[in-house]
Coordinates of C-alpha atoms in Angstrom, one line a residue:
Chain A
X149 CA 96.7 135.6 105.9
X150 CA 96.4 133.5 108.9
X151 CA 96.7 129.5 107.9
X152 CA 92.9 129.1 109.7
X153 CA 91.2 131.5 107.0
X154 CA 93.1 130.5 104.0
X155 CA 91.2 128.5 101.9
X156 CA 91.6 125.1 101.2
X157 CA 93.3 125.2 97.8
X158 CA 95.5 127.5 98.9
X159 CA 96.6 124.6 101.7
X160 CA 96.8 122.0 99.1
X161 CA 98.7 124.4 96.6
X162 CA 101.1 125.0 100.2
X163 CA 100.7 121.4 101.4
X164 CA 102.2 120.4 97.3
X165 CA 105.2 122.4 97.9
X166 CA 106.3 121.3 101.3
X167 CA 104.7 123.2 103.5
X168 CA 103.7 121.1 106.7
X169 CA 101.5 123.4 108.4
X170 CA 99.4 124.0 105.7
X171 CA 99.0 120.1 105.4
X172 CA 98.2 120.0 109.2
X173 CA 95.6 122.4 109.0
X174 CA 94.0 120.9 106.1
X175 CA 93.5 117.8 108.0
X176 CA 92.8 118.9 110.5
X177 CA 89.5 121.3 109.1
X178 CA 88.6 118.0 107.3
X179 CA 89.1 115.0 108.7
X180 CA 85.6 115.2 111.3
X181 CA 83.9 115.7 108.1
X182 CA 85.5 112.7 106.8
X183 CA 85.1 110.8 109.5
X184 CA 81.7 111.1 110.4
X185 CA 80.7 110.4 106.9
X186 CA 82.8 107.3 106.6
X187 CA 80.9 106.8 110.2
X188 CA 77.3 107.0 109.1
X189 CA 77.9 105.2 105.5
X190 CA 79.7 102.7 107.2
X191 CA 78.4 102.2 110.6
X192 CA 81.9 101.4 112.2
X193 CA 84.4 103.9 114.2
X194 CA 87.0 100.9 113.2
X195 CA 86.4 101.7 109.2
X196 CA 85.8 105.4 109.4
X197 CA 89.1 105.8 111.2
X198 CA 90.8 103.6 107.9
X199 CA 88.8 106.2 105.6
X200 CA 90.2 108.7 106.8
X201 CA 93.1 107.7 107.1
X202 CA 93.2 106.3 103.5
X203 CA 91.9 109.4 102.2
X204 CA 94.9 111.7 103.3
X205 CA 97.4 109.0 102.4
X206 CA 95.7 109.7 99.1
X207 CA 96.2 113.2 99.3
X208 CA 99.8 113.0 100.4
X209 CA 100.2 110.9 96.8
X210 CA 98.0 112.7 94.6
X211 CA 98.2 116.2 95.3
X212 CA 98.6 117.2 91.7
X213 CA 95.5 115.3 90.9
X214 CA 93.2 118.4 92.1
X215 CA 91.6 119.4 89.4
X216 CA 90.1 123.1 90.3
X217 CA 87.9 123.2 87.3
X218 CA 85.9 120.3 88.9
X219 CA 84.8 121.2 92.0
X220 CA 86.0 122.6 95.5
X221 CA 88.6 120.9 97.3
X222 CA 86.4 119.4 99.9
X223 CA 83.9 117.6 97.3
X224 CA 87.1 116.2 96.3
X225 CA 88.5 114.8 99.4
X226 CA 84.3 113.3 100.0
X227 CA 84.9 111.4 96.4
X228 CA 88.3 110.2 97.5
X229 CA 86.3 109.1 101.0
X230 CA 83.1 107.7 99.1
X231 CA 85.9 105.6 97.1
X232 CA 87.2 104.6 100.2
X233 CA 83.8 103.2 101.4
X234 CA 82.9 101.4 98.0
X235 CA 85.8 99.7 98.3
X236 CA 85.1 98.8 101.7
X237 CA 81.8 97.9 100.7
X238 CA 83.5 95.5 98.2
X239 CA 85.7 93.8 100.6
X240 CA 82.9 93.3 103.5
X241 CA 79.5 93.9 101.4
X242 CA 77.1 95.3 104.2
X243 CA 75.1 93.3 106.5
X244 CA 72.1 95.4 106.9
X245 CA 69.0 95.2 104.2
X246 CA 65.7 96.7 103.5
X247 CA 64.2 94.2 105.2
X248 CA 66.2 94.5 108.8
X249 CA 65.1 98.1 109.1
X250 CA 64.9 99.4 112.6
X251 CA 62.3 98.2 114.7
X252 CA 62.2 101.4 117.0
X253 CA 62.8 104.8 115.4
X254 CA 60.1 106.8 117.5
X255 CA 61.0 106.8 120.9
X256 CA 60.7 109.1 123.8
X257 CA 63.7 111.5 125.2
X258 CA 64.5 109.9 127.7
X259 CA 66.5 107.2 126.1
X260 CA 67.5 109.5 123.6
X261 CA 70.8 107.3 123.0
X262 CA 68.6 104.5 121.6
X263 CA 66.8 106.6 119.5
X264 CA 69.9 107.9 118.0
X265 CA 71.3 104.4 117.0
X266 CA 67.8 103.2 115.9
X267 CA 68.2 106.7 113.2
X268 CA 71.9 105.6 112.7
X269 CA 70.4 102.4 112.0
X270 CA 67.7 103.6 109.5
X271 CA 70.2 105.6 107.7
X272 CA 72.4 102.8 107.3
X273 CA 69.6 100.0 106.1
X274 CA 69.0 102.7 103.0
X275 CA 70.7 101.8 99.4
X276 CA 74.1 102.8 99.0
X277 CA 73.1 105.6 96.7
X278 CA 70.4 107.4 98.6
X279 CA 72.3 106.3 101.6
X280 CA 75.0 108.9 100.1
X281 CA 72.6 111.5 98.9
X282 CA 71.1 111.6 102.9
X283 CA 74.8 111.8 104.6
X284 CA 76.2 114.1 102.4
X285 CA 73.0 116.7 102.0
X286 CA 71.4 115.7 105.1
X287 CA 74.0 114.7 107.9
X288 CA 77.1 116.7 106.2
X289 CA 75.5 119.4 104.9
X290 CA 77.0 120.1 102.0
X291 CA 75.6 121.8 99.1
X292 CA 73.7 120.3 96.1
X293 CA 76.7 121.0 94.3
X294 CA 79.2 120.1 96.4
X295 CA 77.7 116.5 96.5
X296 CA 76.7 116.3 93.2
X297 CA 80.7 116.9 92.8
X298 CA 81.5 113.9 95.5
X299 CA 79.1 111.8 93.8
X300 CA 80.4 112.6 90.5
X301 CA 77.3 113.1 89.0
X302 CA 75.1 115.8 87.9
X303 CA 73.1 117.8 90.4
X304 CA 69.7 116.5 89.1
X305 CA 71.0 113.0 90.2
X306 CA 71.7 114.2 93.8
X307 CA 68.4 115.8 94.4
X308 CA 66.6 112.6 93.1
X309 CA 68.4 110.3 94.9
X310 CA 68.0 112.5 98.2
X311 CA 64.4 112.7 97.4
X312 CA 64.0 108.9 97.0
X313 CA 66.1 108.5 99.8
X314 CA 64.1 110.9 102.2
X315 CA 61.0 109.2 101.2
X316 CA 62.8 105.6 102.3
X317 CA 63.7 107.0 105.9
X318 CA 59.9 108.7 106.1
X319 CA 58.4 105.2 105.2
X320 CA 61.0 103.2 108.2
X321 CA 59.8 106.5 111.0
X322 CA 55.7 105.9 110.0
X323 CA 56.1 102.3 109.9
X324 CA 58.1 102.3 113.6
X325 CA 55.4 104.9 114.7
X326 CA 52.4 102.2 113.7
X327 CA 54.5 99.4 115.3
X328 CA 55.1 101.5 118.1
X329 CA 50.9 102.8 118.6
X330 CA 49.9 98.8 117.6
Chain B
X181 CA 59.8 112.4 116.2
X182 CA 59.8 113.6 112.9
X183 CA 62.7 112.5 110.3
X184 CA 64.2 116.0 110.1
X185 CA 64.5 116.1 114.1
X186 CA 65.9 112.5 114.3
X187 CA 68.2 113.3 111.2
X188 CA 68.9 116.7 113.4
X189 CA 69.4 114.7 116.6
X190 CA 72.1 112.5 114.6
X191 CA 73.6 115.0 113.5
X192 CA 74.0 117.0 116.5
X193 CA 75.7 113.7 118.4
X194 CA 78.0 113.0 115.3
X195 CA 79.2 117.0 115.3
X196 CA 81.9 115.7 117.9
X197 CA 83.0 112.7 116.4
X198 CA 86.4 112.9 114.9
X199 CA 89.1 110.7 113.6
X200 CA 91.8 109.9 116.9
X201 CA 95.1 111.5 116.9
X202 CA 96.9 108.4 116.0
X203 CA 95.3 108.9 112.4
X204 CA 96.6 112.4 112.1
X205 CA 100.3 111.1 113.5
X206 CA 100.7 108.4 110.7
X207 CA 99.1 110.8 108.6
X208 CA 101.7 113.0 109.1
X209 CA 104.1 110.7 109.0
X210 CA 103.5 109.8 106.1
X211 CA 103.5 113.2 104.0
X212 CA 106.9 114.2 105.9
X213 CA 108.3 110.5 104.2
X214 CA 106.4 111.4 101.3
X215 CA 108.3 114.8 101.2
X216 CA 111.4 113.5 101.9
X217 CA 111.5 110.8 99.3
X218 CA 110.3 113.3 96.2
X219 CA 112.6 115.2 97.4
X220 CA 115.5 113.0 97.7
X221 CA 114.4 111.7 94.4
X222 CA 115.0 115.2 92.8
X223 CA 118.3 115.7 94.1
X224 CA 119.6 112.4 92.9
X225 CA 118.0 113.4 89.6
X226 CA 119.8 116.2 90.0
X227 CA 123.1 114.5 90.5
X228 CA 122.6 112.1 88.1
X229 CA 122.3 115.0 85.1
X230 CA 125.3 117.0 86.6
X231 CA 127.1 113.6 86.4
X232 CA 126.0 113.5 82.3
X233 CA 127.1 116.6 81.9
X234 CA 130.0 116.4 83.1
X235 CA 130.5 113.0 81.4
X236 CA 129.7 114.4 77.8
X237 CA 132.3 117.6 78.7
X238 CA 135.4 115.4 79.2
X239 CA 134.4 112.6 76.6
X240 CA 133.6 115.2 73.8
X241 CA 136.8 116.1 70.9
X242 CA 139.2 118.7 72.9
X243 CA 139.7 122.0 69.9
X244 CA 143.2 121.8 69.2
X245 CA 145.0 125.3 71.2
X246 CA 145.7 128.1 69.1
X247 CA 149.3 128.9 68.1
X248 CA 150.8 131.6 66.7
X249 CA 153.2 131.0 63.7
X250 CA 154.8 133.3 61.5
X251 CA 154.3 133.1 57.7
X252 CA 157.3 132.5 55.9
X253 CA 156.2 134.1 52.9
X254 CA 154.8 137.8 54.5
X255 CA 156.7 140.2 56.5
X256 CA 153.4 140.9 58.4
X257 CA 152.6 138.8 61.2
X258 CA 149.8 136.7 60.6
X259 CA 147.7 134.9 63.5
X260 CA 147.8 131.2 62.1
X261 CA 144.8 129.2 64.2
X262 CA 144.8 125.6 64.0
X263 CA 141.7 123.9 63.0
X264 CA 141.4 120.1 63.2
X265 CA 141.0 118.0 60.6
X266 CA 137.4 117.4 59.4
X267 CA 135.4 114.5 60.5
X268 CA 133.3 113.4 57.4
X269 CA 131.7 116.5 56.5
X270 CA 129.8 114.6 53.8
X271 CA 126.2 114.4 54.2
X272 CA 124.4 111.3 54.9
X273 CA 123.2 110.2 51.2
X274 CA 120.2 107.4 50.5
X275 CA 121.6 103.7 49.5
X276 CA 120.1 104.6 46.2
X277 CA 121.7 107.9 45.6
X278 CA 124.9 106.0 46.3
X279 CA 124.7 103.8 44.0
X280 CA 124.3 106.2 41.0
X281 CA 127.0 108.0 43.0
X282 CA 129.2 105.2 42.6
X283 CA 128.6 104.3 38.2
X284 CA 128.7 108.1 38.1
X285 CA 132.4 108.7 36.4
X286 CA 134.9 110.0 38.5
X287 CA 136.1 113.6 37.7
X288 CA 140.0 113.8 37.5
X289 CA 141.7 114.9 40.9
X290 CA 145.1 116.3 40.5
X291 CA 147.4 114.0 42.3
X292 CA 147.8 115.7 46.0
X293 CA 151.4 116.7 45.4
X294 CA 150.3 118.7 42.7
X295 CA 147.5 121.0 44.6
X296 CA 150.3 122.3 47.1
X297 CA 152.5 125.5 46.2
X298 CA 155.9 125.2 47.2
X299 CA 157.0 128.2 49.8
X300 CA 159.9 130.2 48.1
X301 CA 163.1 130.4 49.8
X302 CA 161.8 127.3 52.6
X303 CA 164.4 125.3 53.3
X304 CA 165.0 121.7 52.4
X305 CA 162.9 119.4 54.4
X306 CA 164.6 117.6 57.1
X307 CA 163.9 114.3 57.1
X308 CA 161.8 112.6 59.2
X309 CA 157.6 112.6 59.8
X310 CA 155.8 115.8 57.9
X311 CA 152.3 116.7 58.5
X312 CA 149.9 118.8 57.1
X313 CA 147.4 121.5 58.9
X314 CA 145.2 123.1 58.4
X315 CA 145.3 127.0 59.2
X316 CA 143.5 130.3 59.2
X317 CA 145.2 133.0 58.3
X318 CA 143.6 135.9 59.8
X319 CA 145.0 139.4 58.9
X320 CA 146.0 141.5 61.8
X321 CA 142.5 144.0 62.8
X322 CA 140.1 142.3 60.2
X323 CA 137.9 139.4 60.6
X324 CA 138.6 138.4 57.0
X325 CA 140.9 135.1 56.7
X326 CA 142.0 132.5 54.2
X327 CA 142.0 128.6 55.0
X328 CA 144.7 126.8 53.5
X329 CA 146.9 123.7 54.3
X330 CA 149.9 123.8 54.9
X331 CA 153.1 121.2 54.8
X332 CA 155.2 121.7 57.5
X333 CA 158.4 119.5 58.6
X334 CA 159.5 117.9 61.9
X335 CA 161.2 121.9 62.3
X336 CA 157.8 123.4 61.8
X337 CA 158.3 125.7 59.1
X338 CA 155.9 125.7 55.9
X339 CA 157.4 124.2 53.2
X340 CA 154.3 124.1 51.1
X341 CA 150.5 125.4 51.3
X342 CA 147.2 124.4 49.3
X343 CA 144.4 126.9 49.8
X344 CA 141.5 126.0 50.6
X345 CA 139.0 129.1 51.0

């Protein structure tokens, strides 16, 4: 079985006994996943790159610590990540709050780049917790389960906090669409 | 702009966005060191038990070589193996136990002179040291024996045996 079909506890199981190449090619299908959602919890390319980083030194250490009962192997590496970011969060607690949110989220095509950082910025002014729900369901795509294994916490939890979460962003775009038509 | 198109629209402009290569060098870096150090580890573990080993072979009570003797009493040849003498063979026994052990009257022992049978026809002993072995007499083609001690002079012929089993 070529190394880019094999899946990914198959690498780890590899990666645990030696094998470099399966290591590589486990980063290497992870860490963009990784790294933008260090990105868009964080905000910052600088912390996102430590993330990642962090979270592979992790896996270098811990490999035994993949438990297969309790969930994929790439919910596990997003709870080693979303670890990562809490303790981030910790050491530099977040500058932007509810009440900062983005003054322009509507905004025509033509400066699409704005627009993009003014959504960047909307995901980032949500709490922590639907913050995480949004990037990981939302930006990442992963499954319900998938994040509710990240998360650590039962799927129920994920949906309600990406529902609450949701509603949050929806509230920032119609207020920046009344500011925008006052 | 809806929120599902600008959460599309972020999305899409993230897709690219990876983590530089530096990250994946020291990455890599650090699972080869990683590798290298458990595995380093193991042989030295390994070493270290060998070494133990090896340690409790040569420091553990050498058996005493066979030899062959012949008995003075038979006319058959008897293989005569050497066993060492006994380390305390007496199980451990409770303080308490020892005590009773100890007001407990002492049966009468022969004196030791008395338990061995002289060998007929031995010659005198020569003087000098004397010491006393113990043996298994093993009968040529069975694997029946008899332990016994024997007293044997500085000529090492038996002058005297006690049997034992």
């Amino acid at each position: 079985m070529p190394l880019d079909e094999t899946p990914d506890e198959i690498l780890l199981q590899w990666a645990g006994r030696g094998d470099e190449a399966a290591f590589t090619e486990l980063y290497r299908r992870r860490q963009g996943g990784l790294f933008r959602f260090a990105l868009q919890m964080t905000g910052s390319e600088r912390v996102a790159e430590e993330v990642t980083q962090e979270v592979f030194l992790t896996v270098v250490r811990a490999m035994s610590d993949f438990d297969a009962g309790r969930g994929t192997v790439q919910s596990w590496l997003y709870g080693i990540a979303r670890n990562c970011v809490l303790r981030h969060f910790r050491r530099e607690p977040p500058t932007v709050a509810l009440e900062e949110a983005p003054e322009r989220v509507v905004m025509a095509d033509d400066d699409r780049d704005e627009s993009i950082a003014a959504v960047r910025q909307a995901v980032l002014s949500l709490p922590e917790p639907f913050r995480e729900a949004v990037v990981l369901c939302d930006l990442q795509e992963l499954s319900y389960q998938q994040a509710a294994g990240a998360l650590d916490v039962p799927i129920g939890t994920v949906r309600s906090r990406l529902s609450r979460g949701r509603a949050l962003l929806a509230g920032f775009f119609r207020d920046a669409a009344m500011r925008c038509v006052g | 702009m809806s929120m599902d198109e600008a959460l599309a629209r972020l999305r899409e402009e993230d897709a690219r966005r990876e983590a530089p290569r530096r990250v994946e060098v020291a990455v890599l870096a650090a699972y080869r060191g990683y590798r290298r150090r458990s595995s380093s580890r193991w042989w030295m573990a390994a070493a270290a038990a060998a070494l133990l080993i090896g340690a409790v072979l040569w420091l553990r009570p050498r058996a005493t070589p066979e030899i062959v003797a012949r008995a003075p009493d038979r006319q058959v040849d008897a293989a005569v193996k050497v066993i060492p003498p006994e380390r305390s063979s007496q199980p451990m026994v409770s303080p308490r136990r020892a005590a009773i052990r100890r007001h407990r009257p002492r049966r009468t022992v022969p004196p030791i002179e008395a338990q061995f049978s002289p060998v007929p026809y031995a010659p005198p002993l020569p003087s000098g040291e004397i010491q006393v072995v113990r043996v298994r007499l093993a009968a040529a083609g069975t694997q029946f024996g008899a332990e016994a001690e024997v007293v044997t002079g500085v000529d090492g012929i038996v002058r005297a045996v006690r049997w034992i089993r």
